[in-house]
Tab-separated table of C-alpha atoms in Angstrom:
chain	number	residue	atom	x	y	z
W	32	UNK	CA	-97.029	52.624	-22.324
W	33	UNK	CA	-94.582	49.743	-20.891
W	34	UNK	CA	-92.295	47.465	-22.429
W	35	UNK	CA	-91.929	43.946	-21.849
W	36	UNK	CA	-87.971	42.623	-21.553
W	37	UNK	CA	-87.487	39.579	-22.292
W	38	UNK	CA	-84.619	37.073	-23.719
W	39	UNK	CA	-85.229	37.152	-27.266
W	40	UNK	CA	-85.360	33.733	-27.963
W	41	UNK	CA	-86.151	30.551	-25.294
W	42	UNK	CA	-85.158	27.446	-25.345
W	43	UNK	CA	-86.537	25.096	-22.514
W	44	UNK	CA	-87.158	21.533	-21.600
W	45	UNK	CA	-84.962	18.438	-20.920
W	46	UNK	CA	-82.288	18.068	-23.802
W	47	UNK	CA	-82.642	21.839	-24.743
W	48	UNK	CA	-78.938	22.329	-24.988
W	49	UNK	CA	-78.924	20.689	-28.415
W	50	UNK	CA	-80.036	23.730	-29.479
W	51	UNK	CA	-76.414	25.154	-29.626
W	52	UNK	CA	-75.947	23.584	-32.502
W	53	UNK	CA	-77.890	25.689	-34.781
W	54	UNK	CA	-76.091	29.400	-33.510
W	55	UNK	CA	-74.531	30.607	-36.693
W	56	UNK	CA	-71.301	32.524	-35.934
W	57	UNK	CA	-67.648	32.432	-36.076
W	58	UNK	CA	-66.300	32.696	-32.422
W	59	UNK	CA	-67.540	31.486	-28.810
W	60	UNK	CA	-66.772	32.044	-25.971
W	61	UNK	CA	-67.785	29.801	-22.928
W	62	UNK	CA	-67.847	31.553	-19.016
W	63	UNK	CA	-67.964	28.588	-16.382
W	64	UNK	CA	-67.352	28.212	-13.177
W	65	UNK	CA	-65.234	25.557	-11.376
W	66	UNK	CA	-65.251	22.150	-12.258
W	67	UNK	CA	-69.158	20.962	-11.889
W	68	UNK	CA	-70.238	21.210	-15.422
W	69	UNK	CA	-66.663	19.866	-16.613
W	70	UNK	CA	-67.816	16.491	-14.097
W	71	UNK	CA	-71.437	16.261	-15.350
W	72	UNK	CA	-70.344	16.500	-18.939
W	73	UNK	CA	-72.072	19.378	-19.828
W	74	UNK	CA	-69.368	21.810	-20.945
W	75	UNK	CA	-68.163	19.185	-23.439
W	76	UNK	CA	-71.411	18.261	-24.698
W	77	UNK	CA	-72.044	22.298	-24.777
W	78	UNK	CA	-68.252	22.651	-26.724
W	79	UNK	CA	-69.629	19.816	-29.024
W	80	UNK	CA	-72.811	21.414	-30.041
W	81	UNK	CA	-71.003	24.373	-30.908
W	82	UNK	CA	-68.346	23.078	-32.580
W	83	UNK	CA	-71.133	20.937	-34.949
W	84	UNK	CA	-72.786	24.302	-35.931
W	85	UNK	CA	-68.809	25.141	-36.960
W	86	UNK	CA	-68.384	27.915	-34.259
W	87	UNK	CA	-64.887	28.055	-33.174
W	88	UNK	CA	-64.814	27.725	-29.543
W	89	UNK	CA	-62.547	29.016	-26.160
W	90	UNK	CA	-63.498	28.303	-22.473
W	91	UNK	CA	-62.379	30.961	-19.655
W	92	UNK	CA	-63.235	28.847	-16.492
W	93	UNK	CA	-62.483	29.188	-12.843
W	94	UNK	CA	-64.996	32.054	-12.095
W	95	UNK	CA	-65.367	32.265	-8.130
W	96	UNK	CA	-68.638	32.159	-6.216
W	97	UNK	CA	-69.725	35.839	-5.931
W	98	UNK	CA	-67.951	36.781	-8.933
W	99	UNK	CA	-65.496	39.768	-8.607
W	100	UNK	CA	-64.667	42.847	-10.711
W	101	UNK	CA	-61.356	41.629	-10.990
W	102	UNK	CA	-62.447	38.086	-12.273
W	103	UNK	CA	-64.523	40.424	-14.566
W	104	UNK	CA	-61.948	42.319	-15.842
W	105	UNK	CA	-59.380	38.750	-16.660
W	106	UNK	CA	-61.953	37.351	-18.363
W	107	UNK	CA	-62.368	40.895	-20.817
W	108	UNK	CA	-59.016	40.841	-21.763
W	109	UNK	CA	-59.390	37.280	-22.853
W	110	UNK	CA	-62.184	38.136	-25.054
W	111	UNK	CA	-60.408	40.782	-26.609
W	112	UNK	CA	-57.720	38.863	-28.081
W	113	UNK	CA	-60.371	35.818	-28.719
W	114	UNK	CA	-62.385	38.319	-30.443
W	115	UNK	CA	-65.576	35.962	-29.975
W	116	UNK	CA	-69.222	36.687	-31.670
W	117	UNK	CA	-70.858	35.126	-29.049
W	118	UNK	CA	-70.308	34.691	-25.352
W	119	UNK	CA	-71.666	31.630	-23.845
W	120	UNK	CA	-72.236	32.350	-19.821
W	121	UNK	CA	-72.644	28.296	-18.629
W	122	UNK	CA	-73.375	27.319	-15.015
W	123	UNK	CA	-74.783	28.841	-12.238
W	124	UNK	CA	-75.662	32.543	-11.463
W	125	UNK	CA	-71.756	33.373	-11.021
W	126	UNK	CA	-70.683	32.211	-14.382
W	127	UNK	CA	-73.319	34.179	-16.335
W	128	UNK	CA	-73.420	37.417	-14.113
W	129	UNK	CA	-69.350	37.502	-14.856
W	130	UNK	CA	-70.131	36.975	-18.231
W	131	UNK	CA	-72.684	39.357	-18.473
W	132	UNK	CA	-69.928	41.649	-17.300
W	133	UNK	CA	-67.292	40.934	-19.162
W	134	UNK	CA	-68.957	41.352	-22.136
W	135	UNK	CA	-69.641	44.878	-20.996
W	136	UNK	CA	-65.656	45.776	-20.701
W	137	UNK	CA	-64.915	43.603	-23.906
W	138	UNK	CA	-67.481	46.137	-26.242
W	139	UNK	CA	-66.672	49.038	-24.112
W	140	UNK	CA	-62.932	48.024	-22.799
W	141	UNK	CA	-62.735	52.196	-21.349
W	142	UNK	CA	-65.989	51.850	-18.859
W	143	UNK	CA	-65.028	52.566	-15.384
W	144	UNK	CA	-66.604	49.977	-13.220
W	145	UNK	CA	-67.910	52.664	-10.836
W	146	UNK	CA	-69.683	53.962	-13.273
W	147	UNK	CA	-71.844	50.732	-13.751
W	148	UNK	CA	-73.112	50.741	-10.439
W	149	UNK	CA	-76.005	53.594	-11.268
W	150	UNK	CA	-78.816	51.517	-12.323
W	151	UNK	CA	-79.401	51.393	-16.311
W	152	UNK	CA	-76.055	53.028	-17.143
W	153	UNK	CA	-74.166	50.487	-19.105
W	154	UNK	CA	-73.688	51.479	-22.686
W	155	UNK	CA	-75.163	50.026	-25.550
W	156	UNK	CA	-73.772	46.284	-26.646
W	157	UNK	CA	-74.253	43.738	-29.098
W	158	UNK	CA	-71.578	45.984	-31.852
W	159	UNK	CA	-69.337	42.436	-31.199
W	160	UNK	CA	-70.813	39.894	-29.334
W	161	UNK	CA	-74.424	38.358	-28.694
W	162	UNK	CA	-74.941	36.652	-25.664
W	163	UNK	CA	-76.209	32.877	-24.987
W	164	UNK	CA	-77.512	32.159	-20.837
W	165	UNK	CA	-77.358	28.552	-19.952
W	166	UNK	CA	-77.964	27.961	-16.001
W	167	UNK	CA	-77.299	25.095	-14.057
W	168	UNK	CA	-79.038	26.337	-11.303
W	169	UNK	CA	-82.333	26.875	-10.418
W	170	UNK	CA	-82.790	30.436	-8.604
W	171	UNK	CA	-81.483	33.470	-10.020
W	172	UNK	CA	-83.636	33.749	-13.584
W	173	UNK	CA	-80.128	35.205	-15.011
W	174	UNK	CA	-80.826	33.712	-18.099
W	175	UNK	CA	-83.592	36.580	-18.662
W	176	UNK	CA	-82.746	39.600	-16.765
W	177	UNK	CA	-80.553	42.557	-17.526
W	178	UNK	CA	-78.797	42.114	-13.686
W	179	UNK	CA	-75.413	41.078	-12.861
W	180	UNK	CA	-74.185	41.099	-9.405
W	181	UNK	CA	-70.682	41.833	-8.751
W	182	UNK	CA	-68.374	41.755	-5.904
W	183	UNK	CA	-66.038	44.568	-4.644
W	184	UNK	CA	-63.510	42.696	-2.729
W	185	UNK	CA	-61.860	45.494	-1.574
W	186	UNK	CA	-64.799	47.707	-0.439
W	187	UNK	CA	-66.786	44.062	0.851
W	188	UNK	CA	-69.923	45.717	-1.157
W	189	UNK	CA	-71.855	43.867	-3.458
W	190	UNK	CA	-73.357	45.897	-6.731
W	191	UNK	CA	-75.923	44.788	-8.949
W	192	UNK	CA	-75.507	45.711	-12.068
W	193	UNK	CA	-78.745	46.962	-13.691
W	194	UNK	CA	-79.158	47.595	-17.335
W	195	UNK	CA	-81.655	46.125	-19.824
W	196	UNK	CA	-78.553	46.179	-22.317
W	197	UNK	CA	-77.953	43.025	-20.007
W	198	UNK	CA	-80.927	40.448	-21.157
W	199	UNK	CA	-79.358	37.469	-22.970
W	200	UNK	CA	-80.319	37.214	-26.437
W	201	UNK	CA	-80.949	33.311	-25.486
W	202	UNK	CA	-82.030	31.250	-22.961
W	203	UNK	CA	-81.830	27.584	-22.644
W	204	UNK	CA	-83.489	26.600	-19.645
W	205	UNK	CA	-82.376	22.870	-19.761
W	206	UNK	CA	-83.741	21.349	-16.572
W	207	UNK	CA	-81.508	18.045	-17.201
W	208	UNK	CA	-78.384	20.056	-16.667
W	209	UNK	CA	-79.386	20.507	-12.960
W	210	UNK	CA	-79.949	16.895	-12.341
W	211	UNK	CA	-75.964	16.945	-10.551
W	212	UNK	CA	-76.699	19.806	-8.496
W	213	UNK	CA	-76.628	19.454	-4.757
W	214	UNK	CA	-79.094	19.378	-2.119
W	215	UNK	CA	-78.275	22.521	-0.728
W	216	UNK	CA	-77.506	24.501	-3.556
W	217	UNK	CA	-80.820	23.396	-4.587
W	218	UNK	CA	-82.779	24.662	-1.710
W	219	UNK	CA	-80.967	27.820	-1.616
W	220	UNK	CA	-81.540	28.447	-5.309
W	221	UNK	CA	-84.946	26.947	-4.727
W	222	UNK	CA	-85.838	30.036	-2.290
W	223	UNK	CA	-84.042	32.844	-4.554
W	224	UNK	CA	-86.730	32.148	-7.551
W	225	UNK	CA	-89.608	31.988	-4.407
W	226	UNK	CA	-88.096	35.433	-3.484
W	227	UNK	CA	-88.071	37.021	-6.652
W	228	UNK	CA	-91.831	35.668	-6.961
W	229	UNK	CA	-92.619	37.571	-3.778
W	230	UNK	CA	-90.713	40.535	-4.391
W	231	UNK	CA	-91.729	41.352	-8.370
W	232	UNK	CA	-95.657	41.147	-6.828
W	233	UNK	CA	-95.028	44.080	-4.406
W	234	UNK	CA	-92.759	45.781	-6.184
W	235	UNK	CA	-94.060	49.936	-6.328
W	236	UNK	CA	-94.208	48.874	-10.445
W	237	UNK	CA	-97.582	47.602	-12.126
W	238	UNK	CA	-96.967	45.228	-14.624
W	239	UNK	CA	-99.367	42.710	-15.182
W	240	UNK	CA	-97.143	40.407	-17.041
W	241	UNK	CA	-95.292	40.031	-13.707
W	242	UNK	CA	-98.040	39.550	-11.935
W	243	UNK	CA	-99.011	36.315	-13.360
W	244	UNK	CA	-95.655	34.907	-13.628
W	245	UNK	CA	-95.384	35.786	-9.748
W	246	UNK	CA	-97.812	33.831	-8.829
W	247	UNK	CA	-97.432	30.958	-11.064
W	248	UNK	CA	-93.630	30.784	-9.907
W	249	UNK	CA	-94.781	30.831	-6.814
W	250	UNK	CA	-97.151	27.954	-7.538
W	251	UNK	CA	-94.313	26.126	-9.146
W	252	UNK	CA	-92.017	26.471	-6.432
W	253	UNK	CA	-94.459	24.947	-3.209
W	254	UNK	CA	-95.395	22.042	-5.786
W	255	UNK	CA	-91.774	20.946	-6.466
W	256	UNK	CA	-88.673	22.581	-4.411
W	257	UNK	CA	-89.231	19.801	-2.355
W	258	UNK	CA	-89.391	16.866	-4.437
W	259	UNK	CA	-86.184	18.565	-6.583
W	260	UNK	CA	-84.318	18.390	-3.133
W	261	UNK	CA	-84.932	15.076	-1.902
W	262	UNK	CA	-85.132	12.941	-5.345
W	263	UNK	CA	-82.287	14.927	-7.572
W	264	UNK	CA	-83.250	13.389	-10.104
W	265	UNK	CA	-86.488	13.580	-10.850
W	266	UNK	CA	-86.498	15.632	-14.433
W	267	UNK	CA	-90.006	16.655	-14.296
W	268	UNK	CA	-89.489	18.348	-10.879
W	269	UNK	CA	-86.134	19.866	-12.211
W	270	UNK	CA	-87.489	21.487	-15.164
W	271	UNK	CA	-90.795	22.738	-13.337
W	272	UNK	CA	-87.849	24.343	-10.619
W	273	UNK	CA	-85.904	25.657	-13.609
W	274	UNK	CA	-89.177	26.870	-15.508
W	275	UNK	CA	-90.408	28.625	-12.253
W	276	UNK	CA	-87.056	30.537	-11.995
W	277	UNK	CA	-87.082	31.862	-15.210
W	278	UNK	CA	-90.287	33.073	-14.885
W	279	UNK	CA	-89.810	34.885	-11.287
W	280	UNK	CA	-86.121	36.472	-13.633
W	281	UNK	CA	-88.891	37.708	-16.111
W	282	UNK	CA	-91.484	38.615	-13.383
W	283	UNK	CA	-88.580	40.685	-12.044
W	284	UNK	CA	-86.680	42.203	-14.643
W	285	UNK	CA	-89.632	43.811	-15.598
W	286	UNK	CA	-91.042	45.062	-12.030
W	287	UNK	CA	-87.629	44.816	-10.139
W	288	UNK	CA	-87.222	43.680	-6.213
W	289	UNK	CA	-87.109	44.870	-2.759
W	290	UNK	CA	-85.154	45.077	0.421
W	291	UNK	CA	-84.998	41.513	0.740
W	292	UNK	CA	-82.587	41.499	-2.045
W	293	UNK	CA	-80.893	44.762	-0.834
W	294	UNK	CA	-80.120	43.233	2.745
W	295	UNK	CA	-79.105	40.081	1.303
W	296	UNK	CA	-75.978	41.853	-0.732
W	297	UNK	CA	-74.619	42.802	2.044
W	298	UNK	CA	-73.909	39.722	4.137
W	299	UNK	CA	-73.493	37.669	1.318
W	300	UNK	CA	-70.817	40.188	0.268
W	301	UNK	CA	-69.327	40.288	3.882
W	302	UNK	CA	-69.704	36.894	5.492
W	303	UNK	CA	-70.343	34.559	2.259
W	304	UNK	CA	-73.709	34.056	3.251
W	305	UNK	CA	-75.796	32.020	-0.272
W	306	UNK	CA	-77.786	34.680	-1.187
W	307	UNK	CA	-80.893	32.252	-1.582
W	308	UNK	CA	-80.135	31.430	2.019
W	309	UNK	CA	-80.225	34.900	3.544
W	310	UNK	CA	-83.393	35.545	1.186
W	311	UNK	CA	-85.081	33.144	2.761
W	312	UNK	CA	-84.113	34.482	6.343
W	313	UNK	CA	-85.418	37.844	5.869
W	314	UNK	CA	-88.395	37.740	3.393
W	315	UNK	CA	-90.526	36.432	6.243
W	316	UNK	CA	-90.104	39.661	8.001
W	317	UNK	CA	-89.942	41.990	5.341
W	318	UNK	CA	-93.384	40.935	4.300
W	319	UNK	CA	-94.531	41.646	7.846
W	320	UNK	CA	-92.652	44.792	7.522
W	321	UNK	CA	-94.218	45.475	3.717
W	322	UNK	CA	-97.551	44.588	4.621
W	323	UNK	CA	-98.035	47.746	6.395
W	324	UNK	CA	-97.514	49.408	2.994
W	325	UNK	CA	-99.032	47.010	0.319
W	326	UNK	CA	-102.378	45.014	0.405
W	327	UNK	CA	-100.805	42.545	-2.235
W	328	UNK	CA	-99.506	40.155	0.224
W	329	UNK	CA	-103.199	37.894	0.449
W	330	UNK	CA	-103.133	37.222	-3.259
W	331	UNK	CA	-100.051	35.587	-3.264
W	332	UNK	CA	-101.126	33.540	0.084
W	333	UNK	CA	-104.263	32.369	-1.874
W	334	UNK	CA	-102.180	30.636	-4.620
W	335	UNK	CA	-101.015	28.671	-1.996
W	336	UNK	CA	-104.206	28.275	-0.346
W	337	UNK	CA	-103.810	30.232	2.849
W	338	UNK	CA	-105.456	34.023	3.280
W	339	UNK	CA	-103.515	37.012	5.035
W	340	UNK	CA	-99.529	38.106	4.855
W	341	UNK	CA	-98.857	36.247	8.307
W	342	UNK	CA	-100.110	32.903	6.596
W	343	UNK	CA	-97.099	33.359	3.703
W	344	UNK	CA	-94.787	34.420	5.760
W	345	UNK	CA	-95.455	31.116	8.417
W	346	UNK	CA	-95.436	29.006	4.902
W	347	UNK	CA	-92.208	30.160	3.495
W	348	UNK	CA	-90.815	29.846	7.527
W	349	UNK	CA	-91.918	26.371	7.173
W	350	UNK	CA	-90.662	25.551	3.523
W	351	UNK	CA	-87.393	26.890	4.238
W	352	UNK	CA	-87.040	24.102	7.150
W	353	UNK	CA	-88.628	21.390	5.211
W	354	UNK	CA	-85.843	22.130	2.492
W	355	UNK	CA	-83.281	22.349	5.077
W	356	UNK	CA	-82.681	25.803	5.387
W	357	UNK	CA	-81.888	27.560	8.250
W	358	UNK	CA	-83.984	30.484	10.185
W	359	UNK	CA	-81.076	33.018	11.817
W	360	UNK	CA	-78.033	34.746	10.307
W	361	UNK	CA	-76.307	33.737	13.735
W	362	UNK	CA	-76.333	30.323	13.041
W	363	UNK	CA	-73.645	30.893	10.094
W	364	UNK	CA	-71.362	30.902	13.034
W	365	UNK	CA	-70.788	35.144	12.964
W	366	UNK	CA	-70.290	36.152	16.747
W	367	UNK	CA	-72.355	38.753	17.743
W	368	UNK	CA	-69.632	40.892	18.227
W	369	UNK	CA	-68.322	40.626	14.274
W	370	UNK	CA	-72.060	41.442	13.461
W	371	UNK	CA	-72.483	44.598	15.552
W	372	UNK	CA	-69.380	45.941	14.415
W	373	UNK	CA	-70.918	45.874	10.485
W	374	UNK	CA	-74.159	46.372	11.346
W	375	UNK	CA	-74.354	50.373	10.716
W	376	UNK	CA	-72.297	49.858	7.282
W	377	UNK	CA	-74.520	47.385	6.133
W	378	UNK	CA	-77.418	48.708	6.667
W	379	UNK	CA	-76.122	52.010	5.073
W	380	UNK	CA	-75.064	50.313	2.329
W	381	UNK	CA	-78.564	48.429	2.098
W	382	UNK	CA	-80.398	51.250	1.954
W	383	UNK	CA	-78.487	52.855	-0.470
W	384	UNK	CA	-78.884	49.601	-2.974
W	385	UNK	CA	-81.202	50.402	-6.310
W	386	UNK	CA	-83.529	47.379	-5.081
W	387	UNK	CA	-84.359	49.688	-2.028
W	388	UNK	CA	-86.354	52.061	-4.662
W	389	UNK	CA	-88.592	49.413	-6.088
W	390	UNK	CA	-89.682	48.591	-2.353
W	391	UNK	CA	-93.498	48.956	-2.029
W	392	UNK	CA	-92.784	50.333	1.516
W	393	UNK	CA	-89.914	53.092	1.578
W	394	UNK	CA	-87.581	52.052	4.455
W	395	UNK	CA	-85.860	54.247	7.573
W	396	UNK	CA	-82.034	53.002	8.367
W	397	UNK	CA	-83.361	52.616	11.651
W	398	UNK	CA	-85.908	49.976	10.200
W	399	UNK	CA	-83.845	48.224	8.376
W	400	UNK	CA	-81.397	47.780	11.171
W	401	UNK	CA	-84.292	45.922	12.979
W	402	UNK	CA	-84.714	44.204	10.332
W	403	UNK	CA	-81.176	43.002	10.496
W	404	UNK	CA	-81.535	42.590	14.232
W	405	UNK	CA	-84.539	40.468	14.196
W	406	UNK	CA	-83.000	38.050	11.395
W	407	UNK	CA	-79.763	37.948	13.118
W	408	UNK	CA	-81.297	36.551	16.294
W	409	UNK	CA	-84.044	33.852	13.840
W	410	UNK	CA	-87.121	36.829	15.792
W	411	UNK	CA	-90.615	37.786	14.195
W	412	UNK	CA	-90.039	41.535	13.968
W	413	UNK	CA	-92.545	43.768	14.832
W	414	UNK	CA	-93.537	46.904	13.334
């Protein structure tokens, strides 16, 4: 028997962030980021709903890019002496994986954080506070999975926190809201949700579910990542971007993802790297690398209309520079000298990730160094 997870109720089209204003409750809280959905006018119009449906409302803003424990931990506090019934995680996949774990620390304020890290070990929530996903982004599928990825600061580690305690209890998958959202924030997103597509279809789980949302994410994505980047605001393509990504989150919270994702924590949590940037450098080779281990690989090419593994891999190498992405981790600027000297921690750490054990091939350290390697220097790698 299996068990679908999903966000319990969802909310999506253009103008879906009405819907706000028919949450019964006492108390919100809101979880943003900087200042981009205070400019585009969404946080007041999201304030506004609430405030119609007579829910008092707080904001805790200012959450950083790769969220930290520590942000995590300020924003807990808050919500204990707020005491909210809801928390509202607004923005893009930052905000709502800080909120996610936040709320975690506000219903169980004694966790240890190291304690999260072991996959499907948070406690059991929802005794104070239900919890509303809104994304501004188009990439992550947040909004529907029980994952929130956290930055150590001190330790340069990034940890994904996996629990289906996690799953929002709504989505609203407003494609308007992403109408502001830059070019390269869109491409980068963009890839993430083609990632996850890729990633849930391989995974060593069966789930049939994910299957088809795989592939018609993956559809999605070729049809309009484009058009999203270069004509912003174009609705249709925006929703179709923000449908596909919440349907690679539910593809994946329900078969989980590979090394792609476990390679990408670590340079985005040591050189900044966008993660949807550094997914689309190595999933190229780590289907050349999985296709040694799964047969899967030509399905998804088909959808696309091409036939073998080395077809997808060439057409996600080619969508990633017609979206303006680029092909090498070297060309972030990181000498080869700073990269060598992190190379054997990273990969460590990589292999140690809980995405590693939903990988349809199971991976050496010596592999996934040349993995590294390859994608370091923009090389096919060869296997």
């Amino acid at each position: 028997m299996s068990k679908l997870f999903i966000a319990s109720e969802i909310f999506h089209g253009a103008g879906s962030l009405e819907e706000l204003k028919n949450i019964e409750g006492k108390k919100a809280i809101i979880v943003t980021g900087g200042s981009s959905m205070k400019k585009s006018g969404t946080l007041d119009r999201a304030i506004a709903f609430l405030e119609e449906a007579n829910i008092e409302v707080k904001v805790f803003d200012g959450v950083e890019e790769d969220p930290s424990s520590a942000t995590a931990m300020k924003g807990a506090e808050v919500m204990h002496d707020f005491q909210p019934d809801w928390i509202v995680g607004l923005g893009g996949c930052s905000a709502i994986d800080a909120a996610k774990t936040m709320w975690i620390f506000y219903e169980h304020p004694d966790t240890d954080f190291d304690s999260l890290i072991k996959p499907f070990s948070v406690p059991v929530l929802r005794k104070k506070a239900k919890f509303i996903a809104i994304p501004s982004t188009s990439g992550t599928g947040t909004e529907t999975t029980g994952l929130a990825v956290i930055t150590d600061r001190e330790k340069g580690v990034k940890y994904p926190i996996v629990s289906y305690e996690l799953t929002p209890d709504i989505a609203i998958v407003d494609g308007a809201i992403c109408a502001s959202m830059p070019a390269h924030i869109t491409s980068n997103t963009g890839l993430d949700a083609l990632t996850h597509c890729v990633e849930a279809y391989v995974s060593n789980i069966e789930n049939n579910f994910a299957d088809v949302l795989s592939k018609g994410g993956l559809e999605i994505v070729f049809d309009n990542l484009q058009e999203a980047v270069k004509n912003p605001t174009n609705i249709v393509a925006r929703q179709n971007m923000h449908d596909a990504s919440f349907m690679a989150g539910l593809a994946f919270n329900n078969a989980w993802l590979g090394i792609v994702h476990s390679l990408s924590h670590q340079v985005g949590a040591l050189y900044g790297i966008p993660h949807g940037c550094s997914n689309a450098i190595f999933l190229p080779n780590v289907i050349r690398y999985n296709e040694k281990a799964s047969n899967r690989f030509p399905d998804l090419a088909k959808v696309i209309g091409k036939e073998t593994a080395e077809d997808l891999a060439q057409a996600i190498e080619k969508l990633r520079a017609d979206v303006n992405n680029i092909g090498s981790i070297k060309e972030f600027g990181i000498s080869k000298e700073d990269w060598e000297k992190n190379l054997d921690y990273m990969t460590a750490n990589a292999l140690a990730d809980p995405c590693t054990g939903f990988n349809p091939r199971k991976p050496t350290l010596e592999e996934l160094k040349a993995i590294y390697q390859a994608c370091y220097n923009g090389e096919v790698v060869n296997f």
